[in-house]
Coordinates of N, CA and C in Angstrom, one line a residue:
X274 N 5.4 -0.6 17.9 CA 6.5 -1.3 17.9 C 6.5 -2.7 18.1
X275 N 7.3 -3.5 17.4 CA 7.8 -4.4 17.1 C 9.2 -5.3 17.7
X276 N 9.9 -5.8 18.6 CA 9.9 -6.0 19.4 C 10.8 -7.9 19.0
X277 N 11.6 -8.7 18.3 CA 12.6 -9.4 18.2 C 13.6 -9.7 20.1
X278 N 13.4 -11.0 20.4 CA 14.4 -10.9 22.2 C 15.0 -12.2 21.7
X279 N 16.1 -12.2 21.1 CA 17.3 -13.6 21.6 C 16.6 -14.7 21.3
X280 N 16.2 -14.3 19.8 CA 15.4 -14.9 18.5 C 16.3 -16.1 18.2
X281 N 16.1 -17.9 17.9 CA 16.7 -18.3 17.2 C 16.2 -18.9 16.4
X282 N 16.4 -19.7 15.0 CA 16.3 -21.1 14.5 C 16.6 -21.1 14.1
X283 N 16.8 -22.9 13.6 CA 17.4 -23.7 13.3 C 17.0 -24.7 11.9
X284 N 17.3 -25.2 11.2 CA 17.0 -25.9 10.2 C 17.5 -27.4 10.3
X285 N 17.1 -28.9 9.9 CA 17.6 -30.3 10.3 C 18.4 -30.3 8.9
X286 N 19.9 -30.0 7.8 CA 20.6 -30.1 7.0 C 20.9 -31.5 7.3
X287 N 20.5 -32.8 6.3 CA 21.9 -34.3 6.3 C 22.2 -34.4 7.6
X288 N 20.5 -34.1 8.9 CA 20.9 -34.9 10.4 C 21.4 -33.4 10.7
X289 N 22.3 -32.4 10.4 CA 23.2 -31.5 11.5 C 22.1 -30.5 11.3
X290 N 22.5 -29.6 12.5 CA 21.7 -28.6 12.8 C 22.0 -27.1 12.5
X291 N 20.9 -26.7 11.3 CA 22.5 -25.7 11.1 C 21.5 -24.1 11.2
X292 N 21.8 -23.2 12.2 CA 21.4 -22.6 12.5 C 21.7 -20.7 11.6
X293 N 20.0 -20.5 11.6 CA 19.9 -19.3 10.6 C 19.5 -17.8 11.2
X294 N 19.3 -18.2 12.0 CA 18.9 -17.3 12.8 C 19.3 -17.0 14.2
X295 N 20.6 -16.8 15.3 CA 21.4 -16.5 16.0 C 21.4 -15.7 16.9
X296 N 20.4 -16.0 17.8 CA 20.2 -14.8 19.8 C 20.4 -13.8 18.7
X297 N 18.9 -13.3 17.9 CA 19.4 -12.2 17.2 C 17.5 -12.1 17.9
X298 N 18.2 -10.1 17.9 CA 17.5 -9.4 18.3 C 17.1 -8.2 17.9
X299 N 16.3 -7.2 17.3 CA 16.3 -6.0 16.8 C 14.8 -5.5 17.5
X300 N 14.6 -4.3 17.2 CA 13.6 -3.6 17.6 C 12.5 -3.0 16.4
X301 N 11.4 -2.9 15.9 CA 11.1 -1.5 14.2 C 10.3 -0.8 14.9
X302 N 10.2 0.4 14.8 CA 9.5 1.5 15.3 C 8.4 1.4 15.0
X303 N 7.9 2.1 15.0 CA 6.4 3.1 14.6 C 6.9 3.4 13.9
X304 N 6.2 4.0 12.3 CA 6.0 5.2 11.4 C 7.2 5.4 10.8
X305 N 8.1 4.1 10.4 CA 9.4 3.9 10.1 C 9.5 2.5 8.6
X306 N 10.0 3.5 7.0 CA 10.5 2.2 6.6 C 11.8 2.2 6.5
X307 N 11.5 0.2 6.1 CA 12.9 -0.3 7.3 C 13.0 -1.5 4.9
X308 N 14.6 -1.2 5.2 CA 14.9 -2.6 4.3 C 15.6 -3.5 5.2
X309 N 14.9 -4.7 4.6 CA 16.2 -5.9 4.9 C 16.8 -6.3 4.5
X310 N 18.6 -6.2 4.3 CA 19.1 -6.1 3.4 C 20.7 -7.5 3.7
X311 N 21.5 -8.3 2.6 CA 22.2 -8.9 2.7 C 22.2 -10.1 2.3
X312 N 23.7 -10.4 2.2 CA 23.8 -12.1 1.1 C 23.1 -12.8 1.1
X313 N 22.8 -14.1 0.0 CA 21.6 -14.9 0.0 C 22.4 -15.8 1.5
X314 N 21.3 -16.3 2.1 CA 21.2 -17.1 2.9 C 21.9 -16.8 4.4
X315 N 21.4 -15.4 5.0 CA 22.1 -14.1 5.6 C 20.6 -14.4 6.4
X316 N 19.2 -15.0 6.6 CA 18.5 -15.5 7.4 C 17.4 -14.5 7.2
X317 N 17.4 -13.4 6.1 CA 16.5 -12.8 5.6 C 14.7 -13.1 5.9
X318 N 14.5 -14.5 4.9 CA 13.1 -14.7 4.2 C 13.0 -15.4 5.3
X319 N 13.6 -15.3 6.5 CA 13.2 -16.7 7.8 C 13.1 -15.5 8.9
X320 N 13.7 -13.7 8.2 CA 13.3 -13.8 9.8 C 12.0 -12.7 9.3
X321 N 11.8 -13.0 7.3 CA 10.5 -11.8 7.2 C 8.9 -13.0 7.8
X322 N 9.5 -14.1 8.1 CA 8.7 -15.6 7.7 C 8.5 -15.4 9.5
X323 N 9.0 -15.7 9.8 CA 8.6 -15.7 11.4 C 8.2 -13.9 12.3
X324 N 8.3 -12.3 12.4 CA 7.3 -11.6 11.7 C 6.0 -12.4 11.8
X325 N 6.3 -13.1 10.7 CA 4.4 -13.0 9.9 C 4.3 -14.2 10.3
X326 N 4.5 -15.1 10.9 CA 4.0 -15.7 11.9 C 4.2 -17.1 11.4
X327 N 4.7 -17.4 10.4 CA 4.8 -18.5 9.2 C 6.0 -19.5 10.4
X328 N 6.7 -19.0 10.9 CA 7.9 -19.5 10.8 C 7.5 -19.9 12.5
X329 N 8.6 -20.7 12.9 CA 7.8 -20.8 14.9 C 9.5 -20.2 14.8
X330 N 10.2 -19.4 16.1 CA 11.6 -19.6 16.5 C 11.3 -20.7 17.8
X331 N 12.7 -21.2 17.8 CA 13.0 -22.0 18.3 C 13.4 -21.7 20.3
X332 N 13.8 -20.2 20.3 CA 13.8 -19.4 21.2 C 13.6 -18.6 21.1
X333 N 13.5 -17.7 22.1 CA 13.0 -16.4 21.3 C 11.9 -16.0 22.2
X334 N 11.6 -14.5 21.9 CA 10.0 -14.0 21.9 C 10.1 -12.6 21.0
X335 N 9.2 -12.7 20.7 CA 8.6 -11.7 19.9 C 7.6 -10.7 20.5
X336 N 7.4 -9.5 20.6 CA 6.8 -9.1 21.7 C 6.5 -7.2 20.5
X337 N 4.6 -7.2 20.3 CA 4.0 -6.2 19.1 C 3.6 -5.6 20.2
X338 N 3.7 -4.2 20.0 CA 3.0 -3.3 21.0 C 2.9 -3.9 22.4
X339 N 3.8 -4.6 22.8 CA 4.4 -5.3 24.4 C 3.1 -6.4 24.6
X340 N 2.3 -6.7 23.4 CA 2.1 -8.3 23.9 C 2.7 -9.2 22.6
X341 N 3.2 -10.3 23.5 CA 3.9 -11.5 23.1 C 3.0 -12.1 21.7
X342 N 3.5 -12.5 20.7 CA 3.3 -12.6 19.9 C 4.3 -13.9 19.7
X343 N 4.7 -14.3 20.3 CA 5.7 -15.6 19.5 C 5.0 -17.0 19.7
X344 N 4.1 -17.2 20.0 CA 3.5 -18.9 20.0 C 2.5 -18.4 18.4
X345 N 2.2 -16.9 18.2 CA 1.0 -17.3 17.9 C 1.5 -17.6 16.1
X346 N 0.1 -17.9 15.7 CA 0.0 -18.5 14.2 C 0.0 -17.1 13.1
X347 N -0.1 -17.9 12.2 CA 0.5 -16.6 10.9 C -0.8 -16.1 10.5
X348 N -2.8 -16.4 11.2 CA -4.0 -16.3 11.1 C -4.0 -15.1 12.6
X349 N -3.7 -15.3 13.7 CA -3.7 -14.4 14.6 C -3.0 -13.1 14.2
X350 N -1.3 -13.7 13.7 CA -0.7 -12.5 13.7 C -1.7 -11.4 12.8
X351 N -2.0 -12.1 11.6 CA -2.8 -11.6 10.4 C -3.6 -10.2 11.1
X352 N -4.6 -11.0 12.7 CA -5.4 -10.5 13.0 C -5.6 -9.6 13.7
X353 N -3.7 -9.5 14.2 CA -3.5 -8.5 15.2 C -2.9 -7.2 14.1
X354 N -2.8 -7.9 12.9 CA -2.5 -6.5 12.2 C -0.7 -6.7 11.5
X355 N -0.9 -7.9 10.8 CA 0.6 -7.2 10.0 C 0.1 -8.5 9.0
X356 N 0.8 -7.3 8.0 CA 0.0 -8.4 6.7 C 1.3 -8.6 6.2
X357 N 1.8 -9.7 5.1 CA 2.8 -10.0 4.0 C 2.5 -10.4 2.9
X358 N 3.7 -10.2 2.4 CA 2.9 -10.2 1.2 C 3.8 -11.9 0.2
X359 N 4.2 -12.6 0.1 CA 5.2 -13.4 -0.4 C 6.1 -13.3 -1.7
X360 N 7.2 -13.8 -1.6 CA 8.6 -14.1 -2.8 C 7.6 -14.5 -3.7
X361 N 5.8 -15.3 -4.1 CA 6.0 -15.6 -5.1 C 4.5 -15.4 -5.0
X362 N 3.6 -14.4 -5.9 CA 2.1 -14.4 -5.1 C 2.0 -15.3 -5.6
X363 N 0.3 -16.4 -4.5 CA 0.0 -17.4 -5.3 C -1.6 -16.5 -6.2
X364 N -1.2 -17.2 -6.8 CA -2.8 -17.6 -7.7 C -3.9 -18.0 -7.9
X365 N -4.9 -17.3 -8.0 CA -6.2 -18.2 -7.3 C -7.4 -18.0 -8.6
X366 N -7.2 -19.1 -9.8 CA -8.8 -19.6 -10.8 C -9.5 -19.3 -10.6
X367 N -10.4 -18.4 -10.7 CA -11.7 -18.7 -10.6 C -11.7 -16.8 -9.6
X368 N -11.0 -16.4 -8.9 CA -10.8 -16.0 -8.1 C -10.9 -14.0 -9.2
X369 N -11.8 -13.9 -9.2 CA -11.2 -11.8 -9.8 C -11.0 -11.1 -8.9
X370 N -9.9 -9.8 -9.5 CA -9.1 -8.8 -8.6 C -9.7 -8.8 -7.6
X371 N -11.2 -8.0 -7.9 CA -12.1 -7.4 -7.3 C -12.6 -8.0 -6.1
X372 N -12.5 -9.7 -5.6 CA -12.8 -10.2 -5.3 C -11.5 -11.0 -3.6
X373 N -10.4 -10.7 -4.7 CA -9.5 -10.6 -3.2 C -9.8 -9.2 -2.8
X374 N -9.8 -8.0 -2.9 CA -9.2 -6.7 -2.4 C -10.3 -7.2 -1.1
X375 N -11.6 -7.2 -1.7 CA -12.8 -7.5 -0.9 C -11.7 -8.0 0.6
X376 N -11.5 -9.8 0.4 CA -11.2 -10.0 1.5 C -9.8 -9.5 2.1
X377 N -9.3 -8.8 1.0 CA -8.6 -8.3 2.4 C -8.9 -6.9 3.3
X378 N -9.5 -6.9 2.7 CA -10.0 -5.3 3.6 C -11.2 -5.8 4.5
X379 N -12.1 -6.4 3.9 CA -12.4 -6.8 5.2 C -13.7 -6.9 5.5
X380 N -14.4 -6.9 3.7 CA -15.6 -6.3 3.4 C -15.4 -5.4 2.0
X381 N -17.1 -5.0 1.1 CA -17.2 -5.3 0.1 C -15.9 -3.8 -0.4
X382 N -15.2 -3.5 -1.2 CA -15.4 -2.2 -1.2 C -16.2 -1.4 -2.6
X383 N -16.2 -0.8 -3.2 CA -17.1 0.0 -4.7 C -15.1 -0.7 -6.1
X384 N -16.2 -0.6 -7.3 CA -15.3 -0.4 -7.4 C -14.3 0.4 -8.0
X385 N -14.7 1.5 -7.5 CA -13.6 3.2 -7.1 C -13.4 2.5 -6.3
X386 N -13.4 2.1 -4.9 CA -12.4 1.9 -4.0 C -11.1 1.4 -4.6
X387 N -11.9 -0.2 -4.8 CA -10.7 -0.8 -5.4 C -9.8 -0.4 -6.5
X388 N -10.1 0.4 -7.2 CA -8.9 1.1 -8.3 C -7.9 1.8 -7.5
X389 N -9.0 2.3 -6.7 CA -8.0 3.4 -6.3 C -6.3 2.3 -5.5
X390 N -7.2 1.5 -4.6 CA -5.4 0.7 -4.3 C -4.6 0.2 -6.1
X391 N -5.5 -0.1 -7.2 CA -5.1 -0.7 -7.7 C -4.1 0.9 -8.7
X392 N -4.1 1.8 -8.9 CA -3.7 2.5 -9.3 C -2.4 3.1 -8.5
X393 N -2.5 3.0 -7.0 CA -2.0 3.4 -6.3 C -0.6 2.4 -6.2
X394 N -0.4 1.0 -7.2 CA 0.2 0.4 -7.5 C 0.9 0.6 -8.3
X395 N 0.1 1.4 -9.2 CA 0.4 1.4 -10.9 C 0.4 0.3 -11.5
X396 N -1.2 0.4 -11.7 CA -1.7 -0.3 -12.6 C -3.0 0.5 -13.5
X397 N -3.6 -0.1 -14.2 CA -5.0 1.0 -14.8 C -5.8 0.0 -14.1
X398 N -6.4 0.9 -13.1 CA -7.1 -0.2 -12.4 C -8.7 -1.5 -13.5
X399 N -9.0 -0.2 -14.6 CA -10.2 -0.9 -14.7 C -9.9 -1.4 -15.9
X400 N -9.0 -1.5 -16.4 CA -8.4 -3.4 -16.8 C -7.7 -4.2 -16.6
X401 N -7.7 -4.5 -15.0 CA -7.9 -5.0 -14.1 C -8.3 -5.9 -12.7
X402 N -9.6 -4.8 -12.7 CA -10.8 -5.1 -11.3 C -11.4 -6.4 -12.0
X403 N -11.5 -6.6 -12.5 CA -13.1 -8.4 -13.3 C -12.2 -8.6 -13.9
X404 N -10.7 -8.7 -13.3 CA -9.5 -10.1 -14.0 C -9.4 -11.4 -13.2
X405 N -9.5 -12.0 -13.7 CA -8.9 -13.4 -12.1 C -7.7 -13.1 -11.8
X406 N -7.4 -14.0 -10.6 CA -5.8 -13.9 -10.6 C -5.2 -15.4 -10.3
X407 N -4.9 -14.9 -11.6 CA -4.8 -16.3 -12.3 C -3.3 -17.0 -13.9
X408 N -2.7 -17.5 -14.6 CA -1.5 -17.1 -15.1 C -1.5 -16.2 -16.5
X409 N -2.7 -16.3 -16.4 CA -2.9 -15.0 -17.1 C -1.9 -13.3 -17.4
X410 N -2.3 -13.5 -16.4 CA -1.3 -12.3 -15.2 C 0.3 -12.5 -15.1
X411 N 0.8 -11.5 -15.4 CA 2.6 -11.5 -15.6 C 3.1 -11.1 -13.8
X412 N 4.0 -12.2 -13.8 CA 4.4 -11.6 -12.9 C 4.5 -10.6 -11.9
X413 N 4.7 -9.8 -12.6 CA 4.5 -8.3 -12.7 C 4.1 -8.1 -12.1
X414 N 2.8 -8.5 -12.6 CA 0.7 -8.3 -12.3 C 0.6 -8.4 -11.1
X415 N 1.2 -9.5 -11.3 CA 0.9 -10.5 -9.6 C 1.1 -10.3 -8.5
X416 N 2.0 -9.0 -8.9 CA 3.1 -8.6 -7.0 C 2.8 -7.0 -7.1
X417 N 1.9 -6.6 -7.4 CA 1.7 -4.9 -7.7 C 0.0 -6.0 -6.9
X418 N -0.4 -6.3 -7.7 CA -2.1 -7.1 -7.0 C -0.7 -7.6 -5.6
X419 N -0.6 -8.7 -5.4 CA -0.1 -8.6 -4.0 C -0.4 -7.3 -3.3
X420 N 0.6 -6.7 -4.2 CA 1.5 -5.7 -2.5 C -0.4 -4.7 -2.5
X421 N -1.0 -4.2 -3.4 CA -2.7 -3.6 -3.4 C -2.9 -4.3 -2.1
X422 N -2.9 -5.9 -1.7 CA -4.5 -6.6 -1.0 C -3.9 -6.5 -0.2
X423 N -2.0 -6.1 0.3 CA -1.6 -5.7 1.2 C -1.5 -4.2 2.1
X424 N -2.1 -2.9 1.0 CA -1.3 -2.1 0.4 C -3.7 -2.1 2.2
X425 N -4.9 -3.5 1.4 CA -6.4 -2.9 1.2 C -6.6 -3.4 2.3
X426 N -6.0 -4.0 3.1 CA -5.3 -4.6 4.8 C -5.3 -3.2 5.3
X427 N -4.6 -2.4 5.3 CA -4.4 -1.0 6.2 C -3.8 -2.7 7.6
X428 N -3.0 -3.0 7.8 CA -2.1 -3.7 8.7 C -0.9 -2.2 9.3
X429 N -1.1 -3.0 10.3 CA 0.0 -1.6 11.6 C 1.4 -2.2 11.5
X430 N 1.6 -4.1 9.9 CA 3.2 -3.8 9.9 C 3.1 -4.7 8.7
X431 N 4.0 -4.5 7.1 CA 3.6 -4.9 5.8 C 5.0 -4.8 5.8
X432 N 4.8 -6.3 5.4 CA 6.1 -7.4 5.1 C 6.5 -7.5 3.7
X433 N 7.3 -7.2 2.9 CA 7.3 -7.5 1.4 C 8.4 -8.5 0.9
X434 N 8.4 -9.4 1.1 CA 10.1 -10.0 0.6 C 10.3 -10.5 -0.4
X435 N 11.1 -9.4 -1.3 CA 12.2 -9.9 -2.0 C 10.9 -9.0 -3.1
X436 N 9.9 -8.2 -3.3 CA 9.2 -8.3 -4.3 C 9.6 -7.5 -5.3
X437 N 10.8 -7.9 -5.9 CA 11.5 -7.2 -7.6 C 12.0 -8.8 -7.3
X438 N 11.8 -9.5 -7.2 CA 12.0 -11.0 -7.9 C 11.4 -11.5 -8.8
X439 N 11.7 -11.6 -9.9 CA 10.9 -12.3 -11.7 C 10.5 -10.8 -12.2
X440 N 10.2 -9.6 -11.3 CA 9.5 -9.2 -12.7 C 10.6 -8.5 -13.6
X441 N 10.3 -7.5 -14.1 CA 10.7 -7.0 -15.4 C 10.8 -5.2 -14.5
X442 N 12.3 -4.8 -16.4 CA 12.1 -3.2 -15.7 C 11.3 -2.4 -15.8
X443 N 10.0 -2.5 -16.6 CA 8.8 -1.6 -16.3 C 7.7 -2.0 -15.2
X444 N 7.8 -3.2 -15.1 CA 7.7 -3.5 -13.5 C 8.0 -3.1 -12.5
X445 N 9.3 -3.3 -12.6 CA 10.0 -3.0 -11.2 C 10.2 -1.7 -11.1
X446 N 10.3 -0.5 -12.3 CA 10.6 0.4 -12.8 C 9.0 1.5 -11.5
X447 N 7.3 0.5 -12.0 CA 6.3 1.0 -11.4 C 7.0 0.2 -9.5
X448 N 7.5 -0.3 -9.0 CA 6.8 -1.0 -8.3 C 7.7 0.4 -7.5
X449 N 9.0 0.7 -8.1 CA 9.8 1.7 -7.3 C 8.4 3.0 -6.5
X450 N 8.0 3.1 -7.9 CA 7.3 4.6 -7.3 C 6.2 3.8 -6.1
X451 N 5.5 2.4 -6.4 CA 5.0 2.4 -5.8 C 5.4 2.4 -4.2
X452 N 6.2 2.1 -3.8 CA 6.8 2.3 -2.4 C 7.0 3.7 -2.4
X453 N 7.5 4.7 -2.8 CA 7.8 5.6 -2.8 C 6.7 6.6 -2.7
X454 N 5.3 6.2 -2.4 CA 3.7 6.5 -2.4 C 3.6 6.0 -1.2
X455 N 3.8 5.0 -1.1 CA 3.5 4.1 0.2 C 4.9 5.1 1.8
X456 N 5.7 4.9 1.4 CA 6.9 5.8 2.2 C 6.1 6.6 2.4
X457 N 5.7 7.6 1.6 CA 4.7 8.8 2.4 C 3.7 8.9 2.9
X458 N 3.1 7.5 3.2 CA 2.3 7.5 4.0 C 2.3 6.0 5.0
X459 N 3.7 6.2 5.1 CA 4.3 5.2 6.6 C 3.8 5.1 7.9
X460 N 3.2 7.0 7.9 CA 2.7 7.0 9.8 C 1.6 6.1 9.4
X461 N 1.0 4.9 9.4 CA -0.4 4.3 8.6 C 0.9 3.3 9.9
X462 N 1.5 3.1 9.9 CA 2.9 1.8 10.1 C 4.2 1.3 10.0
X463 N 4.2 0.6 10.5 CA 5.8 0.1 10.0 C 5.3 -1.1 8.5
X464 N 6.6 -0.5 7.9 CA 7.1 -0.8 6.5 C 8.5 -1.9 6.6
X465 N 8.2 -3.5 6.4 CA 9.5 -3.9 6.4 C 9.5 -4.6 5.2
X466 N 10.9 -4.1 3.9 CA 10.4 -4.9 2.8 C 12.7 -6.1 2.7
X467 N 12.3 -6.8 2.4 CA 13.8 -7.7 2.1 C 13.3 -7.5 0.3
X468 N 15.5 -6.8 0.1 CA 15.5 -6.2 -0.2 C 17.0 -6.8 -0.9
X469 N 17.4 -6.3 -2.1 CA 19.2 -6.6 -2.3 C 18.6 -5.1 -3.9
X470 N 17.9 -5.1 -3.6 CA 17.8 -3.9 -4.7 C 18.2 -1.6 -4.7
X471 N 19.8 -1.5 -5.0 CA 20.0 -0.8 -4.1 C 18.7 0.7 -4.7
X472 N 17.5 0.3 -5.5 CA 16.5 1.2 -5.4 C 15.8 1.5 -4.0
X473 N 15.5 0.9 -4.2 CA 15.0 -0.2 -2.4 C 15.4 0.8 -1.6
X474 N 16.7 0.7 -1.6 CA 17.5 0.4 -0.8 C 17.8 2.2 -0.4
X475 N 17.6 2.8 -1.0 CA 17.8 4.6 -1.4 C 16.9 5.7 -0.7
X476 N 15.6 4.1 -0.6 CA 14.3 4.9 -0.2 C 13.9 4.5 1.6
X477 N 14.8 3.4 1.8 CA 14.1 3.8 3.2 C 14.3 4.6 4.4
X478 N 14.1 4.4 5.5 CA 14.3 5.5 6.8 C 15.5 5.3 7.3
X479 N 15.9 3.1 7.8 CA 17.0 2.6 8.0 C 16.8 0.4 7.4
X480 N 18.0 1.2 7.1 CA 19.0 0.0 6.7 C 19.4 -0.8 7.4
X481 N 18.6 -2.7 7.6 CA 19.4 -3.7 8.8 C 20.3 -4.4 7.8
X482 N 21.2 -4.6 7.8 CA 21.7 -5.7 7.3 C 22.5 -6.8 7.9
X483 N 22.1 -7.6 7.1 CA 22.1 -9.5 8.1 C 23.4 -10.3 7.7
X484 N 24.0 -10.6 8.2 CA 24.9 -11.5 8.0 C 25.1 -12.4 9.1
X485 N 24.7 -14.3 8.7 CA 25.6 -15.2 9.3 C 24.5 -14.9 10.0
X486 N 23.0 -15.1 10.2 CA 22.0 -14.8 11.2 C 21.7 -13.6 12.5
X487 N 22.4 -12.2 11.9 CA 22.5 -11.9 12.7 C 23.2 -10.2 12.6
X488 N 22.1 -8.9 13.0 CA 22.3 -7.5 12.2 C 24.3 -7.3 12.6
X489 N 25.0 -7.5 11.3 CA 25.9 -6.7 11.1 C 26.0 -4.9 11.3
X490 N 24.9 -4.5 10.4 CA 25.0 -3.4 11.3 C 23.5 -2.2 10.7
X491 N 23.3 -1.5 11.2 CA 22.2 -0.6 10.7 C 22.0 1.0 10.5
X492 N 21.3 1.7 9.9 CA 21.4 3.0 10.3 C 20.6 3.3 8.9
X493 N 20.9 4.8 8.8 CA 20.2 5.8 8.1 C 21.0 4.9 6.7
X494 N 20.2 4.9 5.3 CA 20.4 4.8 4.3 C 21.6 5.3 3.8
X495 N 21.4 7.0 4.3 CA 23.5 7.7 3.2 C 24.3 7.3 4.8
X496 N 24.1 6.5 5.4 CA 24.9 6.7 6.1 C 25.5 4.6 6.2
X497 N 25.0 3.6 5.7 CA 24.9 1.9 5.2 C 24.9 2.2 4.1
X498 N 24.9 2.7 2.9 CA 24.3 2.5 1.8 C 26.3 2.3 1.2
X499 N 27.3 3.6 1.7 CA 28.5 3.3 1.0 C 29.6 2.7 1.7
X500 N 29.1 1.8 3.4 CA 29.2 1.0 3.7 C 29.1 -0.4 2.7
X501 N 28.2 -0.9 2.5 CA 27.7 -2.5 1.5 C 27.5 -2.3 0.2
X502 N 28.0 -1.1 -0.6 CA 28.1 -1.4 -1.8 C 29.4 -1.8 -3.0
X503 N 30.6 -1.7 -2.3 CA 31.3 -2.1 -2.5 C 31.8 -3.6 -2.0
X504 N 31.0 -4.1 -1.6 CA 30.9 -5.3 -1.3 C 31.4 -6.4 -1.4
X505 N 31.6 -7.6 -2.3 CA 31.7 -8.9 -2.9 C 30.1 -8.7 -2.9
X506 N 29.7 -9.5 -1.9 CA 28.0 -9.8 -2.1 C 27.7 -8.8 -2.8
X507 N 27.6 -7.7 -2.2 CA 26.3 -6.4 -3.1 C 26.7 -6.4 -4.6
X508 N 28.8 -6.6 -5.3 CA 28.4 -6.7 -6.5 C 28.1 -7.8 -7.0
X509 N 27.7 -8.7 -6.6 CA 27.0 -9.4 -7.7 C 25.7 -10.0 -6.9
X510 N 24.9 -8.8 -6.4 CA 23.5 -9.1 -6.1 C 23.5 -7.9 -7.4
X511 N 23.7 -6.4 -7.6 CA 24.0 -5.8 -8.4 C 23.7 -6.7 -9.7
X512 N 25.0 -7.7 -10.1 CA 24.6 -7.7 -12.0 C 23.7 -8.4 -11.7
X513 N 23.6 -9.6 -10.9 CA 22.1 -10.1 -10.7 C 20.6 -9.1 -11.4
X514 N 20.2 -8.3 -10.6 CA 19.1 -7.3 -10.8 C 19.4 -7.1 -12.3
X515 N 21.0 -6.6 -12.7 CA 21.0 -5.9 -14.3 C 20.5 -6.5 -15.0
X516 N 21.4 -8.3 -14.8 CA 20.2 -9.3 -16.0 C 19.3 -9.4 -15.8
X517 N 18.6 -9.4 -14.6 CA 16.9 -9.1 -14.7 C 15.7 -8.6 -15.1
X518 N 17.0 -7.2 -15.3 CA 16.5 -5.7 -15.6 C 16.3 -5.8 -17.3
X519 N 17.5 -6.1 -17.5 CA 17.3 -6.4 -19.7 C 17.0 -7.6 -20.2

């Protein structure tokens, strides 16, 4: 279980304090697939980075399996079993996909094992396992390779920050298939996806809606989706997604 207690985080904007998360409380239970959503500026990505250890809150506590990890950096969090996929995947010129998977796994994978991870995210493995992680790969390909590396690490908590950002319709359809497959194996840990895409929200065990740095509502997709789909923010979000997919 991951528990955030009274978390506050603010930034300085033109000499003024701007609160991003305000006395924030949340519990994430094992064996669950969570999708965190909300309007732009509601604190979603900040929350993901705080859980991963990229950002440190100004106040509050973060407990992971009853251990206080509040001051632990991103390397320490990774060692405890927290995996994070960036909104914009990092490129590594000269590093092959197979090498990247080996680093994530912690020891050398066979070609067959590496291909299994790539197949799980909808990539034709043999075409990618020896490719370099560079500009020759599209945004969608990089995104799915990064997800494969998170899977190879087999973390206790997997965090994906807006995985649909900047990818085409074909890649998005494969991304949904990958998340559906991962959801079926969620007993391996906690999955957290930051997203406002309806098709990702639909497959969540629990949706958490943020607004102005706090939890506005949470519950199953059946309970929460009808409440949020008619909102102005949701309508704008759907239009943005429609434009992305065309």
